[in-house]
Coordinates of C-alpha atoms and ligand atoms in Angstrom, one line a residue:
X1 CA 2.9 46.0 3.9
X2 CA 3.7 42.4 3.8
X3 CA 6.8 40.4 2.9
X4 CA 6.7 38.0 -0.1
X5 CA 9.1 35.3 -1.3
X6 CA 9.2 32.8 -4.2
X7 CA 11.7 30.0 -4.9
X8 CA 12.2 27.7 -7.8
X9 CA 14.5 25.3 -6.0
X10 CA 16.4 22.0 -6.6
X11 CA 14.9 20.4 -3.5
X12 CA 12.2 21.0 -0.9
X13 CA 11.8 24.8 -0.5
X14 CA 9.3 25.3 2.4
X15 CA 12.0 25.7 5.0
X16 CA 14.1 28.1 2.9
X17 CA 10.9 30.2 2.3
X18 CA 10.4 30.4 6.1
X19 CA 14.1 31.3 6.5
X20 CA 13.6 34.2 4.0
X21 CA 10.3 35.3 5.6
X22 CA 12.2 35.5 9.0
X23 CA 14.1 38.4 7.4
X24 CA 10.8 40.0 6.3
X25 CA 8.7 39.7 9.5
X26 CA 9.4 43.4 10.3
X27 CA 7.0 44.1 7.4
X28 CA 4.0 42.5 9.1
X29 CA 3.3 39.7 11.5
X30 CA -0.5 39.2 11.5
X31 CA -0.3 35.8 9.7
X32 CA 2.0 33.8 7.5
X33 CA 1.8 31.1 4.9
X34 CA 3.6 28.9 2.4
X35 CA 2.5 27.0 -0.7
X36 CA 4.6 24.6 -2.8
X37 CA 4.2 22.5 -5.9
X38 CA 5.1 18.8 -5.5
X39 CA 4.8 17.1 -8.8
X40 CA 2.6 19.9 -9.9
X41 CA 0.2 19.4 -6.9
X42 CA -0.4 22.4 -4.6
X43 CA 0.4 22.0 -0.9
X44 CA -0.4 24.9 1.5
X45 CA 0.2 25.7 5.1
X46 CA -0.9 28.9 6.9
X47 CA -1.1 30.2 10.4
X48 CA -2.4 33.3 12.2
X49 CA 0.1 35.3 14.2
X50 CA 3.9 35.2 14.2
X51 CA 6.0 33.3 11.7
X52 CA 6.9 30.9 14.5
X53 CA 3.3 29.5 14.4
X54 CA 3.7 28.7 10.7
X55 CA 7.1 27.1 11.3
X56 CA 5.4 24.9 14.0
X57 CA 2.6 23.9 11.5
X58 CA 5.3 22.9 8.9
X59 CA 7.1 21.0 11.6
X60 CA 4.0 18.9 12.1
X61 CA 2.9 18.8 8.4
X62 CA 5.9 19.4 6.2
X63 CA 5.7 20.4 2.5
X64 CA 8.1 18.7 0.1
X65 CA 7.5 20.8 -3.1
X66 CA 10.6 22.3 -4.8
X67 CA 8.8 25.3 -6.2
X68 CA 7.1 27.6 -3.7
X69 CA 5.9 31.0 -2.5
X70 CA 5.5 32.5 0.9
X71 CA 4.0 35.5 2.7
X72 CA 4.1 37.3 6.0
X73 CA 1.0 39.6 6.4
X74 CA 0.2 43.1 7.6
X75 CA -3.6 43.1 7.2
X76 CA -5.0 45.9 5.1
X77 CA -8.2 44.2 3.8
X78 CA -10.0 41.5 5.8
X79 CA -9.5 40.5 9.4
X80 CA -6.6 38.6 10.8
X81 CA -7.8 35.0 10.1
X82 CA -6.3 31.9 8.5
X83 CA -8.8 32.2 5.7
X84 CA -7.5 35.7 4.8
X85 CA -3.9 34.5 5.2
X86 CA -1.8 34.2 2.0
X87 CA -1.1 32.3 -0.2
X88 CA -4.5 32.4 -1.9
X89 CA -5.5 29.6 -4.2
X90 CA -8.2 30.0 -7.0
X91 CA -8.4 27.3 -9.6
X92 CA -4.8 26.5 -10.6
X93 CA -3.5 29.9 -9.5
X94 CA -1.5 30.3 -6.2
X95 CA -0.6 33.9 -5.3
X96 CA 1.0 36.1 -2.6
X97 CA 0.7 39.9 -2.6
X98 CA 2.2 42.9 -0.9
X99 CA 0.3 46.2 -1.4
X100 CA -3.3 47.4 -2.0
X101 CA -5.4 46.8 -5.1
X102 CA -7.4 50.1 -5.0
X103 CA -10.0 49.1 -7.6
X104 CA -10.6 45.6 -6.0
X105 CA -14.2 46.4 -5.2
X106 CA -15.3 47.1 -8.8
X107 CA -13.3 44.1 -10.0
X108 CA -14.9 41.9 -7.3
X109 CA -18.4 43.0 -8.3
X110 CA -17.6 42.2 -11.9
X111 CA -16.3 38.8 -11.0
X112 CA -19.3 38.0 -8.7
X113 CA -21.6 39.1 -11.5
X114 CA -19.7 36.7 -13.7
X115 CA -20.4 33.8 -11.2
X116 CA -17.3 33.9 -9.1
X117 CA -17.5 32.9 -5.4
X118 CA -15.0 34.5 -3.0
X119 CA -13.7 32.7 0.1
X120 CA -11.7 35.6 1.6
X121 CA -12.2 39.3 2.4
X122 CA -8.9 40.3 0.9
X123 CA -8.2 42.5 -2.1
X124 CA -5.6 40.0 -3.2
X125 CA -8.1 37.3 -4.0
X126 CA -9.5 39.5 -6.8
X127 CA -6.2 39.1 -8.6
X128 CA -6.2 35.3 -8.3
X129 CA -9.8 35.2 -9.4
X130 CA -9.1 37.3 -12.5
X131 CA -6.1 35.2 -13.5
X132 CA -8.1 32.0 -12.9
X133 CA -10.9 33.4 -15.1
X134 CA -8.3 34.0 -17.9
X135 CA -6.9 30.5 -17.4
X136 CA -10.4 29.1 -17.6
X137 CA -10.8 31.0 -20.9
X138 CA -7.7 29.0 -22.1
X139 CA -5.0 31.6 -21.8
X140 CA -1.5 30.3 -20.9
X141 CA -0.3 31.4 -17.5
X142 CA 2.0 34.3 -18.6
X143 CA -0.6 35.8 -21.0
X144 CA -3.2 35.4 -18.2
X145 CA -1.0 37.3 -15.8
X146 CA 0.0 39.9 -18.5
X147 CA -3.6 40.8 -19.2
X148 CA -4.7 40.9 -15.6
X149 CA -1.9 43.2 -14.6
X150 CA -3.3 45.8 -17.0
X151 CA -6.6 45.9 -15.0
X152 CA -5.1 46.4 -11.5
X153 CA -4.9 49.9 -10.0
X154 CA -2.9 50.5 -6.8
X155 CA 0.3 49.1 -5.3
X156 CA 1.3 45.5 -5.7
X157 CA 4.2 43.2 -5.6
X158 CA 3.1 39.7 -6.6
X159 CA 4.5 36.2 -6.7
X160 CA 2.4 33.6 -8.6
X161 CA 2.7 29.9 -9.2
X162 CA 0.5 27.6 -11.3
X163 CA -0.7 24.1 -10.5
X164 CA 1.2 21.6 -12.8
X165 CA 3.9 24.2 -13.6
X166 CA 6.9 23.2 -11.5
X167 CA 9.3 25.2 -13.6
X168 CA 7.5 28.6 -13.6
X169 CA 7.3 31.5 -11.2
X170 CA 5.9 34.9 -12.2
X171 CA 6.5 38.1 -10.3
X172 CA 5.1 41.6 -10.8
X173 CA 5.9 45.0 -9.3
X174 CA 4.0 48.3 -9.2
X175 CA 5.1 50.3 -6.1
X176 CA 6.3 48.0 -3.3
X177 CA 9.8 46.6 -4.0
X178 CA 10.4 43.2 -5.6
X179 CA 13.9 41.7 -6.2
X180 CA 14.9 38.7 -8.3
X181 CA 17.7 36.5 -6.9
X182 CA 19.9 34.5 -9.3
X183 CA 21.0 31.1 -8.1
X184 CA 22.8 28.1 -9.7
X185 CA 19.9 26.3 -11.3
X186 CA 17.6 28.0 -8.9
X187 CA 15.7 31.4 -9.0
X188 CA 14.3 33.5 -6.2
X189 CA 11.8 36.4 -5.7
X190 CA 11.8 38.5 -2.6
X191 CA 10.5 41.9 -1.2
X192 CA 14.2 42.8 -0.7
X193 CA 17.7 41.5 -1.0
X194 CA 18.0 40.8 2.7
X195 CA 15.3 38.1 2.5
X196 CA 17.3 36.4 -0.3
X197 CA 20.7 36.9 1.3
X198 CA 20.9 33.3 2.7
X199 CA 20.7 32.0 -0.9
X200 CA 22.3 34.5 -3.2
X201 CA 23.7 38.0 -3.4
X202 CA 23.2 38.3 -7.2
X203 CA 20.1 40.6 -7.3
X204 CA 18.1 42.3 -10.0
X205 CA 15.6 44.9 -8.8
X206 CA 12.4 45.2 -10.8
X207 CA 11.2 48.7 -11.7
X208 CA 7.6 49.9 -11.4
X209 CA 5.4 48.2 -14.0
X210 CA 7.8 45.3 -14.6
X211 CA 6.7 41.7 -14.5
X212 CA 9.1 38.7 -14.7
X213 CA 8.8 35.2 -15.9
X214 CA 11.2 32.9 -14.1
X215 CA 12.2 29.2 -14.7
X216 CA 15.0 27.4 -12.9
X217 CA 17.5 28.6 -15.5
X218 CA 16.0 31.7 -17.1
X219 CA 14.7 35.1 -16.4
X220 CA 12.6 37.3 -18.7
X221 CA 11.6 40.8 -17.6
X222 CA 8.9 42.7 -19.4
X223 CA 7.8 46.3 -18.7
X224 CA 4.3 47.8 -18.4
X225 CA 4.0 48.0 -22.2
X226 CA 4.9 44.3 -22.4
X227 CA 8.3 45.1 -24.0
X228 CA 11.2 42.8 -23.1
X229 CA 13.6 44.8 -20.9
X230 CA 16.9 44.0 -19.2
X231 CA 17.5 45.3 -15.6
X232 CA 21.0 45.5 -14.1
X233 CA 22.1 42.7 -11.8
X234 CA 24.0 43.9 -8.8
X235 CA 25.9 42.2 -6.0
X236 CA 24.1 42.8 -2.8
X237 CA 26.0 43.7 0.4
X238 CA 23.1 42.6 2.5
X239 CA 24.3 40.3 5.2
X240 CA 22.5 36.9 5.5
X241 CA 23.3 37.0 9.2
X242 CA 20.1 37.1 11.2
X243 CA 20.6 39.9 13.7
X244 CA 20.3 38.6 17.3
X245 CA 19.5 40.4 20.5
X246 CA 22.8 39.7 22.1
X247 CA 22.2 39.8 25.9
X248 CA 19.3 42.2 25.6
X249 CA 15.7 41.3 26.3
X250 CA 14.4 43.1 23.2
X251 CA 15.9 44.3 19.9
X252 CA 14.7 47.8 20.9
X253 CA 16.8 47.7 24.1
X254 CA 19.8 46.5 22.1
X255 CA 19.3 49.3 19.5
X256 CA 19.0 52.0 22.2
X257 CA 22.2 50.8 23.8
X258 CA 24.0 50.8 20.4
X259 CA 23.5 54.5 19.8
X260 CA 26.8 55.9 21.1
X261 CA 28.6 53.5 18.8
X262 CA 26.5 53.9 15.7
X263 CA 26.3 57.7 16.0
X264 CA 30.1 57.5 16.1
X265 CA 30.1 55.4 12.9
X266 CA 27.8 57.9 11.1
X267 CA 29.8 60.9 12.3
X268 CA 33.0 59.2 10.9
X269 CA 31.4 59.4 7.4
X270 CA 30.8 63.1 7.5
X271 CA 33.4 64.9 9.7
X272 CA 37.2 65.1 10.1
X273 CA 37.9 64.1 13.6
X274 CA 41.4 65.4 13.6
X275 CA 40.6 69.1 12.7
X276 CA 37.0 69.0 13.8
X277 CA 35.7 70.2 10.4
X278 CA 32.8 68.9 8.3
X279 CA 33.8 66.9 5.3
X280 CA 33.0 68.6 1.9
X281 CA 32.2 65.8 -0.6
X282 CA 33.9 66.3 -3.9
X283 CA 30.9 65.4 -6.0
X284 CA 28.1 67.4 -4.5
X285 CA 25.5 67.4 -7.4
X286 CA 24.1 70.9 -6.4
X287 CA 25.4 74.2 -5.0
X288 CA 24.1 75.1 -1.6
X289 CA 25.0 78.7 -2.3
X290 CA 22.5 78.8 -5.2
X291 CA 19.6 77.6 -3.1
X292 CA 16.8 79.9 -1.9
X293 CA 15.1 77.3 0.2
X294 CA 14.8 73.5 0.7
X295 CA 12.2 71.0 1.6
X296 CA 12.6 68.0 4.0
X297 CA 9.9 65.3 3.8
X298 CA 9.5 62.0 5.5
X299 CA 7.1 59.9 7.7
X300 CA 6.8 59.2 11.4
X301 CA 10.0 59.3 13.4
X302 CA 12.0 60.2 10.3
X303 CA 9.8 63.3 9.8
X304 CA 10.7 64.4 13.4
X305 CA 14.4 64.1 12.5
X306 CA 13.6 66.4 9.6
X307 CA 11.8 68.8 11.7
X308 CA 14.7 69.1 14.1
X309 CA 17.0 69.6 11.1
X310 CA 15.0 72.6 10.1
X311 CA 16.3 74.5 13.1
X312 CA 19.9 73.6 12.2
X313 CA 19.6 74.5 8.5
X314 CA 17.9 77.9 9.3
X315 CA 20.3 78.7 12.2
X316 CA 23.6 77.5 10.8
X317 CA 23.1 77.9 7.0
X318 CA 20.4 80.6 7.0
X319 CA 18.6 78.4 4.5
X320 CA 14.8 78.6 4.7
X321 CA 13.7 75.0 5.2
X322 CA 10.2 73.7 4.8
X323 CA 9.3 70.3 6.5
X324 CA 6.3 68.3 5.6
X325 CA 5.0 64.8 6.3
X326 CA 5.3 62.9 3.0
X327 CA 1.7 61.6 3.0
X328 CA 0.5 65.2 2.8
X329 CA 3.3 66.6 0.8
X330 CA 2.9 64.1 -2.1
X331 CA -0.7 65.3 -2.8
X332 CA -0.2 69.0 -2.0
X333 CA 1.3 69.8 -5.4
X334 CA 3.6 72.2 -3.6
X335 CA 5.2 74.8 -5.9
X336 CA 8.9 74.2 -5.7
X337 CA 11.7 76.6 -6.9
X338 CA 13.7 75.8 -10.0
X339 CA 16.8 73.9 -9.0
X340 CA 15.6 73.6 -5.4
X341 CA 16.7 70.9 -3.0
X342 CA 14.6 68.1 -1.5
X343 CA 15.9 66.0 1.3
X344 CA 14.0 62.7 2.1
X345 CA 14.6 60.8 5.3
X346 CA 13.9 57.1 5.7
X347 CA 15.2 54.3 7.8
X348 CA 13.9 51.5 5.5
X349 CA 14.2 53.5 2.2
X350 CA 10.9 51.8 1.2
X351 CA 8.2 53.9 2.8
X352 CA 5.6 54.4 0.0
X353 CA 4.6 58.0 0.9
X354 CA 8.2 59.1 1.2
X355 CA 9.1 57.4 -2.1
X356 CA 6.2 59.2 -3.8
X357 CA 7.3 62.5 -2.4
X358 CA 10.8 61.9 -3.7
X359 CA 9.4 61.2 -7.2
X360 CA 7.2 64.3 -7.0
X361 CA 10.3 66.4 -6.2
X362 CA 12.3 64.9 -9.0
X363 CA 9.4 65.5 -11.4
X364 CA 9.6 69.2 -10.2
X365 CA 13.2 69.4 -11.1
X366 CA 14.5 69.3 -7.6
X367 CA 18.0 68.0 -6.6
X368 CA 17.4 65.1 -4.3
X369 CA 19.2 63.9 -1.2
X370 CA 18.2 60.7 0.6
X371 CA 19.2 60.1 4.2
X372 CA 18.7 56.3 4.4
X373 CA 19.8 53.4 6.5
X374 CA 19.3 50.7 3.8
X375 CA 21.7 51.6 1.0
X376 CA 20.1 49.2 -1.6
X377 CA 16.6 50.5 -1.0
X378 CA 14.3 52.0 -3.7
X379 CA 14.6 55.5 -2.2
X380 CA 18.4 55.3 -2.3
X381 CA 18.4 53.9 -5.8
X382 CA 16.2 56.7 -7.1
X383 CA 17.9 59.7 -5.3
X384 CA 20.6 61.9 -6.7
X385 CA 22.8 61.8 -3.6
X386 CA 22.6 59.2 -0.8
X387 CA 23.8 60.0 2.7
X388 CA 23.8 56.8 4.6
X389 CA 23.1 56.5 8.3
X390 CA 25.3 53.7 9.7
X391 CA 22.9 52.5 12.4
X392 CA 23.1 48.9 11.1
X393 CA 20.0 46.7 10.7
X394 CA 17.2 48.1 12.9
X395 CA 14.8 45.3 13.8
X396 CA 12.6 46.8 16.6
X397 CA 9.6 48.4 14.9
X398 CA 10.0 51.5 17.1
X399 CA 12.8 53.4 15.5
X400 CA 15.6 54.5 17.9
X401 CA 19.2 54.3 16.7
X402 CA 18.2 55.1 13.1
X403 CA 16.6 58.3 14.5
X404 CA 19.7 59.5 16.3
X405 CA 21.8 58.6 13.2
X406 CA 19.4 60.5 11.0
X407 CA 19.8 63.5 13.3
X408 CA 23.6 63.1 13.1
X409 CA 23.7 63.0 9.3
X410 CA 21.3 65.9 9.0
X411 CA 23.4 68.0 11.5
X412 CA 26.5 67.3 9.4
X413 CA 24.6 68.3 6.2
X414 CA 23.5 71.5 7.8
X415 CA 27.0 72.3 8.8
X416 CA 28.2 71.6 5.3
X417 CA 25.5 73.9 3.9
X418 CA 26.6 76.6 6.4
X419 CA 30.2 76.2 5.4
X420 CA 29.5 76.3 1.6
X421 CA 27.1 79.2 2.0
X422 CA 29.6 81.1 4.1
X423 CA 27.2 81.6 7.0
X424 CA 29.2 79.3 9.4
X425 CA 32.5 80.6 10.7
X426 CA 35.5 78.3 11.1
X427 CA 35.2 78.8 14.9
X428 CA 31.5 77.9 15.0
X429 CA 32.2 74.9 12.7
X430 CA 34.9 73.7 15.1
X431 CA 32.6 74.3 18.1
X432 CA 29.7 72.4 16.6
X433 CA 31.7 69.5 15.1
X434 CA 33.5 69.2 18.5
X435 CA 30.1 69.0 20.2
X436 CA 29.0 66.3 17.8
X437 CA 32.2 64.3 18.6
X438 CA 31.2 64.5 22.2
X439 CA 27.7 63.3 21.7
X440 CA 28.4 59.5 21.9
X441 CA 30.1 60.0 25.3
X442 CA 27.2 62.0 26.7
X443 CA 24.7 59.4 25.3
X444 CA 26.6 56.7 27.0
X445 CA 26.4 58.6 30.3
X446 CA 22.6 59.0 30.0
X447 CA 22.3 55.2 29.3
X448 CA 24.1 54.6 32.7
X449 CA 21.0 56.2 34.4
X450 CA 18.7 53.6 32.9
X451 CA 17.6 52.2 36.3
X452 CA 16.3 55.5 37.4
X453 CA 14.6 56.3 34.1
X454 CA 13.0 52.8 34.2
X455 CA 11.6 53.6 37.7
X456 CA 10.1 56.9 36.4
X457 CA 8.7 55.1 33.4
X458 CA 6.9 52.5 35.6
X459 CA 5.2 55.4 37.4
X460 CA 4.2 57.0 34.1
X461 CA 2.8 53.7 32.8
X462 CA -0.1 53.9 35.2
X463 CA -1.4 57.0 33.3
X464 CA -4.1 57.0 30.6
X465 CA -2.8 60.2 29.0
X466 CA 0.7 61.6 28.9
X467 CA 1.9 65.0 27.5
X468 CA 5.4 65.8 26.2
X469 CA 6.6 69.4 26.0
X470 CA 9.6 70.9 24.2
X471 CA 10.7 74.2 22.8
X472 CA 12.8 75.0 19.7
X473 CA 14.9 72.2 18.4
X474 CA 13.5 70.0 21.2
X475 CA 9.9 70.4 20.2
X476 CA 10.4 67.6 17.6
X477 CA 11.9 65.5 20.4
X478 CA 8.7 66.0 22.4
X479 CA 6.8 64.7 19.3
X480 CA 9.1 61.7 19.1
X481 CA 8.8 60.9 22.8
X482 CA 5.0 60.9 22.5
X483 CA 5.2 58.7 19.3
X484 CA 7.5 56.2 21.0
X485 CA 5.2 55.8 24.0
X486 CA 2.1 55.5 21.9
X487 CA 3.5 52.9 19.5
X488 CA 4.9 50.4 22.0
X489 CA 3.0 50.9 25.3
X490 CA -0.3 51.8 23.7
X491 CA -0.7 54.7 26.2
X492 CA -2.2 57.8 24.6
X493 CA 0.4 60.6 24.5
X494 CA 0.7 63.9 22.7
X495 CA 3.8 66.1 22.1
X496 CA 3.4 69.9 22.0
X497 CA 5.5 72.9 21.6
X498 CA 5.6 74.1 25.2
X499 CA 4.4 77.6 24.2
X500 CA 1.2 76.0 22.7
X501 CA 0.1 74.5 26.0
X502 CA -2.0 77.4 27.1
X503 CA -3.8 77.6 23.8
X504 CA -5.7 74.4 24.6
X505 CA -3.8 71.3 25.6
X506 CA -3.5 72.6 29.2
X507 CA -7.2 71.6 29.5
X508 CA -6.0 68.0 29.6
X509 CA -3.8 68.6 32.7
X510 CA -4.8 67.3 36.1
X511 CA -3.1 65.2 38.8
X512 CA -3.4 62.0 36.7
X513 CA -1.6 63.4 33.6
X514 CA 2.2 63.1 33.6
X515 CA 3.7 66.0 31.7
X516 CA 7.2 65.2 30.4
X517 CA 9.1 68.5 29.9
X518 CA 12.3 68.6 27.8
X519 CA 14.1 71.5 29.4
X520 CA 17.7 72.0 28.4
X521 CA 19.5 74.9 30.1
X522 CA 19.5 77.2 27.0
X523 CA 18.1 80.5 25.9
X524 CA 14.5 79.1 26.1
X525 CA 15.0 77.5 29.6
X526 CA 13.1 80.2 31.5
X527 CA 10.2 80.1 29.1
X528 CA 10.0 76.4 29.5
X529 CA 10.1 76.7 33.3
X530 CA 7.1 79.2 33.1
X531 CA 5.2 76.5 31.2
X532 CA 6.1 74.0 33.9
X533 CA 4.7 76.5 36.4
X534 CA 1.4 76.6 34.5
X535 CA 1.2 72.8 34.6
X536 CA 2.1 72.7 38.3
X537 CA -0.6 75.2 39.0
X538 CA -3.2 72.6 37.7
X539 CA -1.7 69.8 39.7
X540 CA 0.0 68.2 36.7
X541 CA 2.8 65.5 37.4
X542 CA 5.9 67.1 35.9
X543 CA 8.7 64.9 34.8
X544 CA 11.6 67.2 34.0
X545 CA 14.4 66.2 31.6
X546 CA 17.1 68.7 32.1
X547 CA 20.9 69.4 32.4
X548 CA 20.0 72.2 34.8
X549 CA 21.4 71.9 38.4
X550 CA 20.3 73.6 41.6
X551 CA 16.6 73.0 41.1
X552 CA 15.8 72.8 44.8
X553 CA 13.4 75.7 44.5
X554 CA 11.4 73.7 41.9
X555 CA 11.7 70.4 43.7
X556 CA 8.3 70.5 45.3
X557 CA 6.6 71.1 42.0
X558 CA 8.5 68.3 40.3
X559 CA 7.1 64.7 40.2
X560 CA 10.4 63.4 38.9
X561 CA 13.6 64.6 37.3
X562 CA 15.9 62.9 34.8
X563 CA 19.3 64.4 34.4
X564 CA 21.0 64.9 31.1
X565 CA 24.7 65.9 31.0
X566 CA 25.3 69.5 30.1
X567 CA 26.5 69.9 26.6
X568 CA 26.5 72.3 23.6
X569 CA 22.9 73.2 22.7
X570 CA 23.7 72.2 19.1
X571 CA 23.5 68.5 20.0
X572 CA 20.7 68.6 22.6
X573 CA 18.2 66.7 20.3
X574 CA 20.7 63.8 20.1
X575 CA 20.9 63.7 23.9
X576 CA 17.2 64.2 24.9
X577 CA 16.2 61.5 22.4
X578 CA 17.7 58.8 24.7
X579 CA 15.6 59.4 27.9
X580 CA 12.3 59.7 25.9
X581 CA 13.2 56.3 24.2
X582 CA 14.0 54.7 27.5
X583 CA 10.8 56.0 29.1
X584 CA 8.7 54.5 26.3
X585 CA 10.7 51.2 26.4
X586 CA 10.4 50.7 30.2
X587 CA 6.7 51.8 30.2
X588 CA 6.0 49.2 27.5
X589 CA 8.0 46.5 29.4
X590 CA 5.9 47.3 32.5
X591 CA 2.7 47.1 30.4
X592 CA 3.9 43.7 29.0
X593 CA 3.3 44.7 25.4
X594 CA 5.2 43.2 22.4
X595 CA 7.9 45.8 22.4
X596 CA 9.7 44.7 19.2
X597 CA 6.6 43.9 17.2
X598 CA 3.8 46.2 18.6
X599 CA 0.2 45.5 17.5
X600 CA -1.0 46.9 14.3
X601 CA 2.4 48.2 13.2
X602 CA 5.1 47.2 10.8
X603 CA 8.7 48.4 10.3
X604 CA 8.4 49.4 6.7
X605 CA 5.2 51.0 5.4
X606 CA 5.2 50.1 1.7
X607 CA 1.5 51.0 1.1
X608 CA -0.3 54.4 1.4
Ligands
AGP1 C1 8.9 54.8 14.1 O1 9.2 54.2 15.3 C2 7.9 54.1 13.3 N1 8.4 52.8 13.0 C3 7.5 54.8 12.1 O2 6.9 56.0 12.5 C4 8.6 55.1 11.0 O3 9.4 56.1 11.5 C5 7.9 55.6 9.7 O4 7.1 54.5 9.3 C6 9.0 55.9 8.7 O5 9.7 54.8 8.4 P1 11.1 55.0 7.5 O6 12.0 55.7 8.3 O7 11.5 53.5 7.2 O8 10.7 55.7 6.2

């Protein structure tokens, strides 16, 4: 999942392209490149690693062209080298690509059999080679592109320039998002509106199968059947402000610290603070009472928010809730009830597997609700009802504030379902909404204990393997804790339902394995303490996250304890999320990894 940009400008565009790529670096940071046309001649600069490296190259060897394309890469095919960095040039074709050409191998074999020589290992070069072959056969640029698009299988967003064609930029979309930006005598292409926000907020989103021919003053969109189509132009709210870290060392640290505030913002959208009730939207496009069951699907951290929500929907609304990771769900051809409800959860709103799962559910006649943090995203645009999380831009690849805002929105939706289905009494509604209103204060209190949590994390960072245990609605928090530690500190970690331990994972336990136990003082507390006993009996290093007090009798068996304020069990996932995020953050800082842009990851996964 890469970021792509194209500009037909009035003056030199290379710097503007880098400015736009800065807003897309969350999509991949293996390498970056820019190519411009100056009096029709192609100039190209590329660099391995972060965008800054490319900016340094351009500083030394500037490009003056007024038409250009740019790319920031997350490597899928071919190693992280300058040769494999985009833009690719073949003949008079210059191209950047986000996605995966699934039939690239057959096409490559066909091209090589036809005498083509390849210089890179990427799937993208196949597209440039195919277009160049059509050009050599005498086809004009747009016809060459049109005919090549028909041969491509897979996911692609493309931006294409042609040597000698200063007033031509062609884009195509099939899967990953691509937006057109309308300027005054200038035209733009970008993976999203945020990238184009420094230049314009007049945005047209391409649909799947669309390709667009741009000149400085015109736009022509054609669909997969090569019919001329008109797509709506909208005014994007995306802020052009580059988010900064404030006085935090990392975006992740800033985003962890912002949670009390942004959870409050999200709550304000879905509850009435004055009478502590959940807000019933006037235009709910489905009837919760009529539902027999619902499905929640998402990827990664978002799927763990969905898994926690299952406990809320089944407890508060007595609504059987299935949760499945989108990459499996989309191919499982799950039988879904007529008029059922599908909830998809996504921070970016662009995750390919979640988008495909959404489309499957729509095709199966489900009502669709999207819990998203990016209101202009494809998932938001294609869903029947959008419930925004108000986390603000999340820059750190490891999701934190978006996760607790997803939990908040899902908790409110579960309360709404319970209220409409008549399974939630007014007293319980008041109790649970009041607990949610308290959550930001409790979260702030936990953040005050960061010094202690950081010390515990530095201890844990010495381990090779770490286990996380949780029960009930905190089992997903154990999974999330393990994911956070893995993705930013590169320490192997696994989350388990505490009751599962003795069915295998306990074999991993010895004095070198920290076992982080999420143990809220609730009806499952004693069961969790028994699991801790089993770990202690094998010499495991127990880190207990709990609101329980008077633990002296356990003290000898505890390696460390992290206190969480006592609160209503309904909100415990929101609270226990904070210490597991901080453990991962401080372990990663201790390990010296790139916390905000961990290796091999990207913030938005727009390919399968
Ligand atoms: C979480 O820290 C990861 N960045 C990743 O698991 C993420 O949650 C997943 O890719 C889903 O992304 P989305 O919420 O944007 O759909």
